[in-house]
């Protein structure tokens, strides 16, 4: 009897269909940004009230689980890098020629002194599997439709956020990604400032991460070059390769 | 005045048993309060010295804003030179300069995030007890030695011992990657869980090198064992560093660790709620005694009034009796209280389960009461005021007596 009631309810209110849509919108956007494989040159600008620092790095990715970041400037840090593989993260610097595995307890620490956390970098795709998604509204702006999606982590999700709200354009470009804590307070927001085409795809070329409680302080990621058609061998994403900056 | 005193003194001893019983109540209350307040204040002393002498010092000079949000950028330029200057100008020896950072330390097997302090080995000794708490190995030798000392729990977690190498990786002051490899020369055990698990110390020059600090550091730490000197020291230092015009501030231990002072204040005021209840109980029992002694002497007061005594003077007499009795009892009670405090000051007081609680505040497991003006006199003074207020009521009653009617009273 109860089962029957449930079936009737499901037929009358097909919530699940809606949720699946929201999920696939997010998945498509992340897939598009990361690509099956990608190579890019990215500048990271860390802006603080009294100073600013800029780093340029090369980034290789394959699927959602493999990525390698290598710093090329400033000179002082050139050759240092990060390897991400299946949610694990290693750091290398030629200064001491050692690799350190970043413990998972450090996942909310800042990544290279920026406003991004290690988690933001390593587990960007957690949002697909560990969250429940709800389409808040569809907004039509110019030629595009913008989907507003609220993603709430499930009980066992390994995250600190209470919810995340994304704005995704109909061509799979993430326009905004806001992070809220358990009390529903906005903690930080990633906004897309500029969209460019790389390898024929529209990609957020300039994104800015800003924490709510520190005005005038932000981190910007600017994509200078991006290539989604390159073939990247699997051995790129190994500790041996992390240790050997070519 | 003299005759009233004489009269009061005689009156008190007309009923010896009652007087002694009343004095016992007051005296016992007084010694109890003296002992408890002494114990409480003694415990606070331990909490304060626990928090200051292990590592934090009594007063620190920092860059403005560093306390709220420990950013590496908010540092003191030419810190070691300033440290030397303060040593010379203030005459205090126990001053050390520290630079602080956060880094991952990694052994062959494991990695942990820890606080890294760059310290002046030769000056650290007088300010912090950590150099004296090295369990194995030795403390850092020189400002530019390639050495590291770490806490015992961290050593256990990293599965390393003296002689092993540690890799340190973090962010430098300019945001660049700070990295170095140092051999562990010593392992300290401070008893503070936090420090033993998450503090490593390296020589200051080595720190400045690795973390791109140039000549900067984050704190100049001053230690003195007398916590009462914190405020004057702060003022002296503030004037001294203000001359530099580098937005430097002097901070006392309770500004650096506000939690300790807050918990002391909370504990002290909740203690006083108890004492006030105790004093109130004593007061009512005394009021009863005074009232009885006045009521049963109605006839006597009537005769005195008839003889020409003014009601005011009789009131004064009753107040004087109360005052003498209370004061006598308080002196004896307070002396007993101080004696008990003195006994425990010499022998120490400890009870079961104390050790665990004490460890949280970096305190030893034995409490020694404090003997001071505050601990010895504040409680008795409060009792004195309350008992005199209690005596006021019976004394006022006398003013309403009519001589003839009173004399007929049995």
XYZ file of C-alpha atoms in Angstrom:
656
model
C 0.000 0.000 0.000
C 2.739 2.409 1.007
C 4.683 1.494 -2.077
C 1.701 2.207 -4.246
C 1.279 5.605 -2.617
C 4.925 6.355 -3.264
C 4.606 5.422 -6.913
C 1.550 7.639 -7.307
C 3.383 10.501 -5.643
C 6.359 10.033 -7.907
C 4.166 10.026 -10.967
C 2.359 13.156 -9.857
C 5.455 15.071 -8.824
C 8.407 14.061 -10.979
C 11.029 15.863 -8.856
C 13.744 13.433 -9.805
C 13.583 14.414 -13.454
C 14.233 18.027 -12.538
C 17.155 17.137 -10.285
C 18.759 15.079 -13.027
C 18.604 18.025 -15.352
C 20.364 20.277 -12.869
C 23.013 17.630 -12.320
C 23.670 17.155 -16.009
C 23.949 20.911 -16.520
C 26.708 21.033 -13.903
C 28.409 17.928 -15.242
C 28.429 19.267 -18.788
C 29.881 22.573 -17.625
C 32.694 20.930 -15.664
C 33.420 18.467 -18.488
C 33.620 21.285 -20.932
C 35.957 23.384 -18.796
C 38.231 20.458 -18.101
C 37.823 18.635 -21.409
C 38.784 14.978 -21.926
C 42.349 16.220 -22.013
C 43.585 19.772 -21.811
C 46.750 21.797 -21.779
C 46.676 25.413 -20.692
C 48.850 28.263 -19.584
C 47.296 30.104 -16.730
C 48.177 33.187 -14.778
C 47.175 33.433 -11.151
C 47.019 36.873 -9.599
C 46.780 37.062 -5.827
C 45.642 40.535 -4.864
C 45.965 41.869 -1.326
C 45.435 45.365 0.035
C 49.061 46.382 0.012
C 50.583 44.012 -2.531
C 49.901 41.793 -5.461
C 51.594 38.678 -6.712
C 51.354 36.975 -10.022
C 52.307 33.453 -11.001
C 52.244 31.802 -14.384
C 51.828 28.077 -14.655
C 51.268 25.287 -17.094
C 48.387 22.943 -16.439
C 47.798 19.520 -17.920
C 44.565 17.639 -17.216
C 43.108 14.312 -18.209
C 39.561 13.480 -17.253
C 38.494 14.741 -13.868
C 40.986 12.821 -11.775
C 44.366 13.742 -13.198
C 46.067 17.075 -13.314
C 49.567 18.460 -13.147
C 50.417 22.084 -12.420
C 53.916 23.424 -13.034
C 54.971 26.967 -12.123
C 57.020 28.766 -14.789
C 57.241 32.204 -13.212
C 58.263 33.916 -10.951
C 61.745 32.547 -11.387
C 62.114 31.873 -7.680
C 59.398 29.242 -7.771
C 59.866 27.988 -11.324
C 59.773 24.219 -11.605
C 57.670 23.764 -8.469
C 54.461 21.923 -9.064
C 51.422 20.039 -7.869
C 50.134 16.677 -8.953
C 46.517 15.747 -8.384
C 45.447 12.199 -8.850
C 42.230 10.582 -7.630
C 41.656 13.201 -4.905
C 45.241 12.913 -3.688
C 47.614 15.811 -3.914
C 51.413 16.051 -3.986
C 53.626 19.073 -3.974
C 57.137 19.317 -5.359
C 59.774 22.005 -5.321
C 63.218 21.875 -6.956
C 64.566 23.987 -4.060
C 64.870 20.853 -1.979
C 64.118 18.308 -4.700
C 61.479 16.582 -2.584
C 57.861 15.588 -3.057
C 55.444 16.043 -0.175
C 52.034 14.462 -0.067
C 49.500 17.002 1.105
C 47.513 15.360 3.905
C 43.742 15.389 3.550
C 43.497 17.370 6.798
C 45.039 20.268 4.873
C 42.346 20.258 2.234
C 40.798 23.515 3.406
C 44.108 25.354 3.584
C 44.872 27.938 0.981
C 46.421 26.686 -2.252
C 49.739 28.462 -2.883
C 48.663 31.413 -0.744
C 45.624 32.141 -2.917
C 41.938 32.392 -2.098
C 41.447 28.909 -3.497
C 41.632 26.013 -1.078
C 43.375 22.756 -1.873
C 39.900 21.300 -2.039
C 38.790 23.796 -4.686
C 41.679 22.637 -6.823
C 41.673 18.924 -6.116
C 38.038 18.038 -5.763
C 36.185 20.341 -8.097
C 34.161 17.401 -9.365
C 32.897 16.350 -5.931
C 29.938 18.531 -6.662
C 28.690 16.094 -9.272
C 28.600 12.965 -7.148
C 28.239 14.167 -3.586
C 25.584 16.831 -3.987
C 21.841 17.027 -4.580
C 20.963 19.598 -7.216
C 17.941 21.779 -7.622
C 17.181 24.096 -10.518
C 16.203 27.389 -8.867
C 15.286 29.355 -11.988
C 16.016 29.924 -15.634
C 16.869 33.457 -16.571
C 16.970 34.740 -20.141
C 19.705 37.266 -20.765
C 20.349 38.361 -24.360
C 20.823 35.293 -26.543
C 21.430 32.996 -23.639
C 19.520 31.228 -20.935
C 21.169 31.148 -17.533
C 20.414 28.288 -15.153
C 20.549 29.015 -11.441
C 21.276 25.796 -9.584
C 21.435 25.176 -5.872
C 23.612 22.224 -4.880
C 23.398 20.833 -1.377
C 25.972 18.275 -0.207
C 24.665 14.917 0.980
C 25.278 13.817 4.566
C 28.432 11.889 3.786
C 29.956 14.407 1.373
C 33.554 15.253 2.400
C 33.020 19.033 2.262
C 32.609 21.961 4.622
C 29.980 23.849 2.676
C 26.298 24.115 3.539
C 25.314 24.724 -0.058
C 26.691 26.022 -3.323
C 24.822 28.111 -5.855
C 25.910 28.099 -9.501
C 24.909 30.158 -12.489
C 25.544 28.267 -15.697
C 24.932 29.596 -19.195
C 23.189 27.384 -21.733
C 26.458 26.843 -23.589
C 27.909 25.209 -20.455
C 29.881 28.196 -19.212
C 29.910 28.644 -15.435
C 29.259 32.329 -14.759
C 29.221 32.266 -11.021
C 29.874 29.767 -8.253
C 28.978 30.852 -4.714
C 29.922 28.921 -1.572
C 27.739 29.129 1.538
C 28.489 27.773 5.017
C 26.187 25.609 7.143
C 24.323 28.691 8.371
C 23.606 29.864 4.846
C 26.171 32.717 4.992
C 27.984 33.498 1.755
C 31.666 32.714 2.330
C 33.240 33.113 -1.079
C 32.281 33.547 -4.677
C 33.933 32.624 -7.933
C 32.805 34.931 -10.734
C 33.578 34.733 -14.424
C 34.761 38.128 -15.636
C 35.584 37.270 -19.226
C 34.653 34.507 -21.639
C 36.864 33.541 -24.573
C 36.939 30.832 -27.203
C 39.665 28.205 -27.037
C 39.675 25.231 -29.452
C 36.236 26.332 -30.557
C 34.696 26.265 -27.085
C 33.527 29.179 -24.972
C 35.570 29.045 -21.755
C 35.669 31.346 -18.692
C 38.992 33.015 -19.445
C 39.134 35.225 -16.374
C 37.674 34.046 -13.098
C 37.912 35.791 -9.771
C 37.605 34.185 -6.352
C 36.622 36.613 -3.619
C 36.001 35.910 0.048
C 33.095 37.796 1.580
C 34.897 38.898 4.739
C 37.952 40.422 3.085
C 37.089 43.251 0.800
C 39.720 44.340 -1.691
C 41.372 40.918 -1.608
C 40.907 38.379 -4.357
C 42.572 35.800 -6.560
C 42.174 35.828 -10.306
C 42.788 32.972 -12.688
C 43.443 34.082 -16.257
C 43.694 31.524 -19.003
C 46.245 32.707 -21.581
C 46.364 29.603 -23.740
C 44.130 26.563 -23.712
C 44.211 23.567 -25.989
C 41.606 20.840 -25.716
C 42.786 18.769 -28.656
C 46.194 17.664 -27.350
C 46.971 14.061 -26.576
C 48.441 13.694 -23.091
C 50.101 10.424 -22.121
C 49.130 8.895 -18.763
C 52.737 9.001 -17.563
C 52.403 12.780 -17.337
C 50.467 12.261 -14.131
C 53.047 10.359 -12.110
C 55.302 11.303 -9.190
C 58.343 10.622 -11.363
C 57.192 13.216 -13.837
C 56.332 15.677 -11.037
C 59.941 15.372 -9.907
C 61.370 16.010 -13.371
C 60.544 19.467 -14.617
C 61.442 19.538 -18.276
C 33.214 56.957 73.911
C 35.504 55.197 76.365
C 32.734 54.381 78.757
C 30.489 53.053 75.999
C 33.280 50.773 74.859
C 33.785 49.515 78.418
C 30.060 48.958 78.810
C 29.848 47.150 75.453
C 32.815 44.922 76.322
C 31.218 43.919 79.609
C 27.849 43.348 77.982
C 29.374 40.980 75.447
C 30.740 38.706 78.137
C 27.548 38.691 80.204
C 26.397 35.740 78.144
C 29.663 33.995 77.367
C 28.204 30.924 75.721
C 26.053 32.843 73.263
C 28.879 35.195 72.423
C 31.292 32.363 71.738
C 28.769 30.523 69.570
C 28.111 33.664 67.525
C 31.822 34.298 67.198
C 32.277 30.740 66.019
C 29.726 31.254 63.245
C 31.387 34.455 62.085
C 34.926 33.157 62.510
C 34.230 29.914 60.677
C 32.637 31.809 57.813
C 35.636 34.129 57.665
C 38.235 31.363 57.591
C 36.243 29.467 54.983
C 36.127 32.498 52.694
C 39.786 33.349 53.257
C 40.747 29.792 52.378
C 38.529 29.535 49.297
C 39.464 32.938 47.917
C 43.139 32.196 48.563
C 42.788 28.891 46.756
C 40.966 30.452 43.829
C 43.460 33.273 43.423
C 46.307 30.780 43.739
C 44.800 28.720 40.972
C 44.494 31.793 38.755
C 48.156 32.607 39.379
C 49.029 29.152 38.113
C 46.847 29.545 35.046
C 48.485 32.850 34.214
C 52.038 31.684 34.751
C 51.196 28.482 32.865
C 50.157 30.473 29.848
C 52.975 32.999 30.022
C 56.079 31.074 30.928
C 55.675 28.113 28.596
C 55.803 30.097 25.418
C 53.714 33.258 25.068
C 55.563 35.546 27.484
C 54.037 38.362 29.522
C 54.125 41.094 26.893
C 54.698 40.934 23.131
C 55.480 43.533 20.538
C 53.783 42.817 17.210
C 52.765 44.569 14.056
C 49.316 46.089 14.368
C 46.690 43.621 13.185
C 48.934 40.567 13.426
C 47.114 39.355 16.526
C 43.713 39.165 14.802
C 44.855 37.580 11.605
C 48.372 36.178 11.705
C 49.487 37.107 8.222
C 53.149 36.685 7.433
C 53.169 40.085 5.776
C 52.324 41.856 9.038
C 55.847 41.677 10.369
C 58.335 43.782 12.302
C 61.173 45.122 10.132
C 64.714 44.806 11.534
C 63.242 42.809 14.359
C 66.442 41.497 15.873
C 67.949 44.966 16.003
C 64.792 46.196 17.724
C 65.023 43.279 20.144
C 68.595 44.281 21.042
C 67.524 47.888 21.427
C 64.710 46.965 23.804
C 67.083 44.769 25.816
C 69.468 47.680 26.193
C 66.920 50.417 26.891
C 64.536 48.544 29.183
C 67.167 46.688 31.180
C 65.135 43.487 30.884
C 67.138 40.475 29.807
C 64.388 37.979 29.119
C 63.475 39.123 25.637
C 63.434 37.028 22.494
C 62.522 37.640 18.858
C 60.357 35.157 16.986
C 59.133 34.730 13.448
C 56.093 32.545 12.887
C 54.854 30.627 9.927
C 52.784 27.688 8.888
C 54.196 24.761 6.984
C 53.865 21.129 6.159
C 56.535 19.030 7.816
C 57.161 15.693 6.331
C 59.146 12.634 7.333
C 59.748 9.666 5.051
C 56.352 8.328 5.991
C 54.039 11.110 7.023
C 53.139 14.759 6.636
C 51.529 17.159 9.111
C 50.652 20.830 9.099
C 52.370 22.671 11.950
C 53.278 26.096 13.280
C 56.929 26.860 12.582
C 58.677 29.345 14.847
C 62.007 30.951 14.057
C 63.647 31.683 17.414
C 66.819 33.166 18.881
C 68.283 30.128 20.670
C 70.443 32.122 23.089
C 67.553 34.321 24.272
C 64.737 31.800 24.130
C 65.900 30.191 27.370
C 64.826 33.025 29.672
C 61.476 33.595 27.992
C 60.107 30.128 27.368
C 60.560 26.903 29.283
C 60.681 24.843 26.088
C 64.520 24.890 25.805
C 64.601 23.372 29.294
C 62.098 20.691 28.390
C 64.154 18.907 25.755
C 63.578 15.230 26.420
C 66.011 13.784 23.908
C 68.812 15.488 22.034
C 69.605 19.160 22.576
C 68.125 22.587 21.929
C 68.993 24.745 18.899
C 72.550 26.023 19.031
C 72.862 29.160 16.919
C 70.811 31.774 15.096
C 71.819 30.328 11.727
C 72.226 26.649 12.595
C 70.605 24.149 10.245
C 68.595 22.488 12.995
C 65.041 21.841 14.093
C 63.441 20.876 17.417
C 59.929 19.440 17.526
C 57.318 18.396 20.076
C 57.138 14.862 21.425
C 53.668 14.067 20.071
C 54.626 15.342 16.632
C 57.788 13.232 16.663
C 55.661 10.220 17.482
C 53.154 11.049 14.746
C 55.895 11.549 12.173
C 57.652 8.395 13.401
C 60.998 10.117 13.654
C 63.637 10.653 16.267
C 66.744 12.789 16.836
C 69.044 12.643 13.805
C 66.305 12.122 11.212
C 65.657 14.707 8.532
C 62.456 16.687 8.173
C 61.216 18.341 5.010
C 59.477 21.658 5.566
C 57.305 23.233 2.900
C 55.149 26.315 3.202
C 54.629 29.817 1.870
C 57.163 32.539 2.412
C 56.490 36.158 3.288
C 56.456 37.173 -0.378
C 54.105 34.321 -1.281
C 56.865 32.229 -2.800
C 57.358 28.622 -1.905
C 59.355 28.174 1.284
C 61.135 24.878 1.538
C 64.037 23.453 3.450
C 65.329 20.197 4.871
C 66.587 20.168 8.444
C 67.846 17.445 10.790
C 65.987 17.031 14.089
C 68.383 17.805 16.948
C 65.980 17.768 19.864
C 62.495 16.704 20.968
C 60.683 18.690 23.665
C 57.822 17.667 25.899
C 56.051 20.690 27.376
C 52.949 18.927 28.672
C 50.822 21.253 26.575
C 49.074 19.034 24.052
C 48.808 21.792 21.512
C 52.490 22.732 21.556
C 53.732 19.147 21.665
C 51.638 18.233 18.658
C 51.897 21.255 16.447
C 54.948 23.402 17.136
C 58.394 23.137 15.631
C 61.223 25.589 16.247
C 64.107 26.471 13.990
C 66.796 29.150 14.400
C 65.601 32.593 13.351
C 68.135 33.238 10.577
C 67.379 29.837 9.085
C 63.696 30.747 9.203
C 64.209 34.134 7.592
C 66.173 32.476 4.819
C 63.650 29.778 4.057
C 60.550 31.958 4.347
C 61.983 34.971 2.452
C 61.621 37.149 5.539
C 64.712 39.325 5.040
C 65.283 40.916 8.467
C 61.655 40.656 9.530
C 60.043 38.773 12.405
C 56.562 38.662 13.953
C 56.909 39.016 17.687
C 59.282 40.331 20.303
C 58.420 38.382 23.421
C 59.156 39.653 26.912
C 58.857 37.485 29.989
C 58.649 38.466 33.627
C 57.407 36.192 36.364
C 55.307 38.902 38.044
C 52.083 39.109 36.030
C 51.206 42.409 37.725
C 53.999 44.040 35.745
C 52.259 43.318 32.433
C 50.528 46.712 32.179
C 53.517 48.915 33.153
C 55.766 46.857 30.857
C 53.302 47.271 28.023
C 53.263 51.054 28.480
C 57.051 51.234 28.618
C 57.406 49.157 25.455
C 54.651 50.995 23.628
C 56.455 54.309 24.124
C 59.680 52.685 23.014
C 58.375 51.143 19.793
C 56.123 54.073 18.886
C 59.264 56.044 18.085
C 59.885 53.728 15.179
C 56.584 54.647 13.537
C 56.114 51.203 12.074
C 52.638 50.570 13.463
C 53.973 48.340 16.190
C 51.884 47.554 19.254
C 52.711 46.138 22.680
C 50.230 43.541 23.902
C 49.828 41.939 27.319
C 49.371 38.200 27.841
C 45.630 38.602 28.357
C 45.264 40.495 25.092
C 47.150 37.709 23.329
C 45.153 34.926 24.978
C 41.887 36.545 26.064
C 40.339 33.159 26.845
C 42.349 32.697 30.018
C 41.479 36.026 31.548
C 37.841 35.564 30.608
C 37.609 32.151 32.200
C 39.318 33.510 35.323
C 36.861 36.367 35.583
C 33.900 34.076 35.019
C 35.135 31.632 37.644
C 35.852 34.415 40.143
C 32.438 36.002 39.837
C 30.636 32.669 40.085
C 32.757 31.992 43.176
C 31.526 35.223 44.707
C 27.914 34.234 44.184
C 28.653 31.298 46.501
C 30.378 33.495 49.029
C 27.524 35.978 49.120
C 25.116 33.118 49.875
C 27.440 32.008 52.664
C 27.692 35.549 54.043
C 23.908 35.930 53.900
C 23.412 32.763 55.971
C 25.911 34.006 58.538
C 24.282 37.434 58.568
C 20.791 36.133 59.301
C 21.995 33.945 62.163
C 23.847 36.899 63.640
C 20.860 39.165 63.200
C 18.837 36.661 65.205
C 21.376 36.716 68.034
C 21.516 40.489 68.146
C 17.761 40.821 68.079
C 17.417 38.327 70.948
C 19.972 40.123 73.070
C 18.223 43.440 72.567
C 14.695 42.103 73.172
C 15.610 40.375 76.418
C 17.215 43.566 77.687
C 14.168 45.795 77.153
C 13.795 46.344 80.884
C 17.458 47.222 81.221
C 17.243 49.747 78.398
C 14.130 51.220 80.011
C 16.080 51.854 83.220
C 18.947 53.356 81.282
C 16.552 55.677 79.491
C 15.004 56.641 82.828
C 18.497 57.420 84.146
C 18.940 59.909 81.328
C 20.680 57.861 78.630
C 19.758 59.137 75.188
C 18.178 56.509 72.869
C 20.887 57.362 70.371
C 23.614 56.388 72.806
C 21.927 53.111 73.633
C 21.766 52.409 69.895
C 25.462 53.216 69.717
C 26.106 50.809 72.570
C 24.351 47.957 70.751
C 26.248 48.734 67.537
C 29.489 48.810 69.485
C 28.755 45.393 70.958
C 28.106 44.002 67.495
C 31.246 45.635 66.126
C 33.542 44.349 68.867
C 32.126 40.856 68.682
C 32.347 40.657 64.900
C 35.809 42.148 64.690
C 37.158 39.796 67.312
C 35.640 36.819 65.533
C 36.900 38.005 62.153
C 40.460 38.484 63.382
C 40.555 34.976 64.800
C 38.779 33.464 61.756
C 40.996 35.262 59.280
C 44.148 34.221 61.102
C 42.990 30.609 61.019
C 42.202 30.976 57.289
C 45.628 32.413 56.571
C 47.234 29.653 58.630
C 45.428 27.014 56.552
C 46.486 28.794 53.346
C 50.046 28.936 54.611
C 50.003 25.227 55.366
C 48.938 24.410 51.802
C 51.319 26.979 50.379
C 54.137 24.975 51.941
C 52.709 21.509 51.328
C 50.636 21.996 48.200
C 47.079 20.809 47.673
C 46.039 18.208 45.178
C 43.030 16.052 44.579
C 42.033 13.231 42.320
C 41.481 14.035 38.641
C 43.309 17.328 39.114
C 46.115 16.333 36.801
C 43.957 16.051 33.694
C 42.177 19.341 34.228
C 45.455 21.045 35.037
C 47.091 19.782 31.847
C 44.567 21.678 29.746
C 45.761 24.943 31.234
C 49.432 23.969 31.299
C 49.271 23.902 35.078
C 51.013 21.687 37.613
C 48.735 19.223 39.406
C 49.175 20.850 42.827
C 47.510 24.123 43.732
C 49.116 26.511 46.158
C 46.816 29.147 47.659
C 47.672 32.790 47.259
C 48.262 34.806 50.431
C 47.696 38.451 49.672
C 45.739 41.443 50.945
C 42.928 40.577 48.555
C 42.688 36.913 49.499
C 42.997 37.588 53.245
C 40.915 40.711 53.788
C 38.269 40.991 51.070
C 36.058 38.170 52.452
C 36.212 39.275 56.124
C 35.513 42.867 55.093
C 32.334 41.810 53.319
C 31.243 39.854 56.419
C 31.924 42.895 58.629
C 29.770 45.146 56.486
C 26.909 42.654 56.351
C 26.925 41.977 60.129
C 26.946 45.682 60.949
C 23.968 46.111 58.648
C 22.308 43.230 60.503
C 22.966 44.934 63.860
C 21.418 48.132 62.623
C 17.882 46.739 62.810
C 17.864 45.870 66.542
C 19.674 49.119 67.304
C 16.970 51.087 65.525
C 14.277 49.338 67.559
C 15.597 50.926 70.744
C 14.712 54.399 69.562
C 11.031 53.506 69.797
C 11.239 52.474 73.487
C 9.267 54.434 76.081
C 11.085 54.378 79.475
C 8.081 53.626 81.722
C 6.604 50.982 79.492
C 10.000 49.399 78.922
C 10.730 49.197 82.634
C 7.518 47.251 83.165
C 8.689 44.734 80.576
C 9.784 41.454 82.075
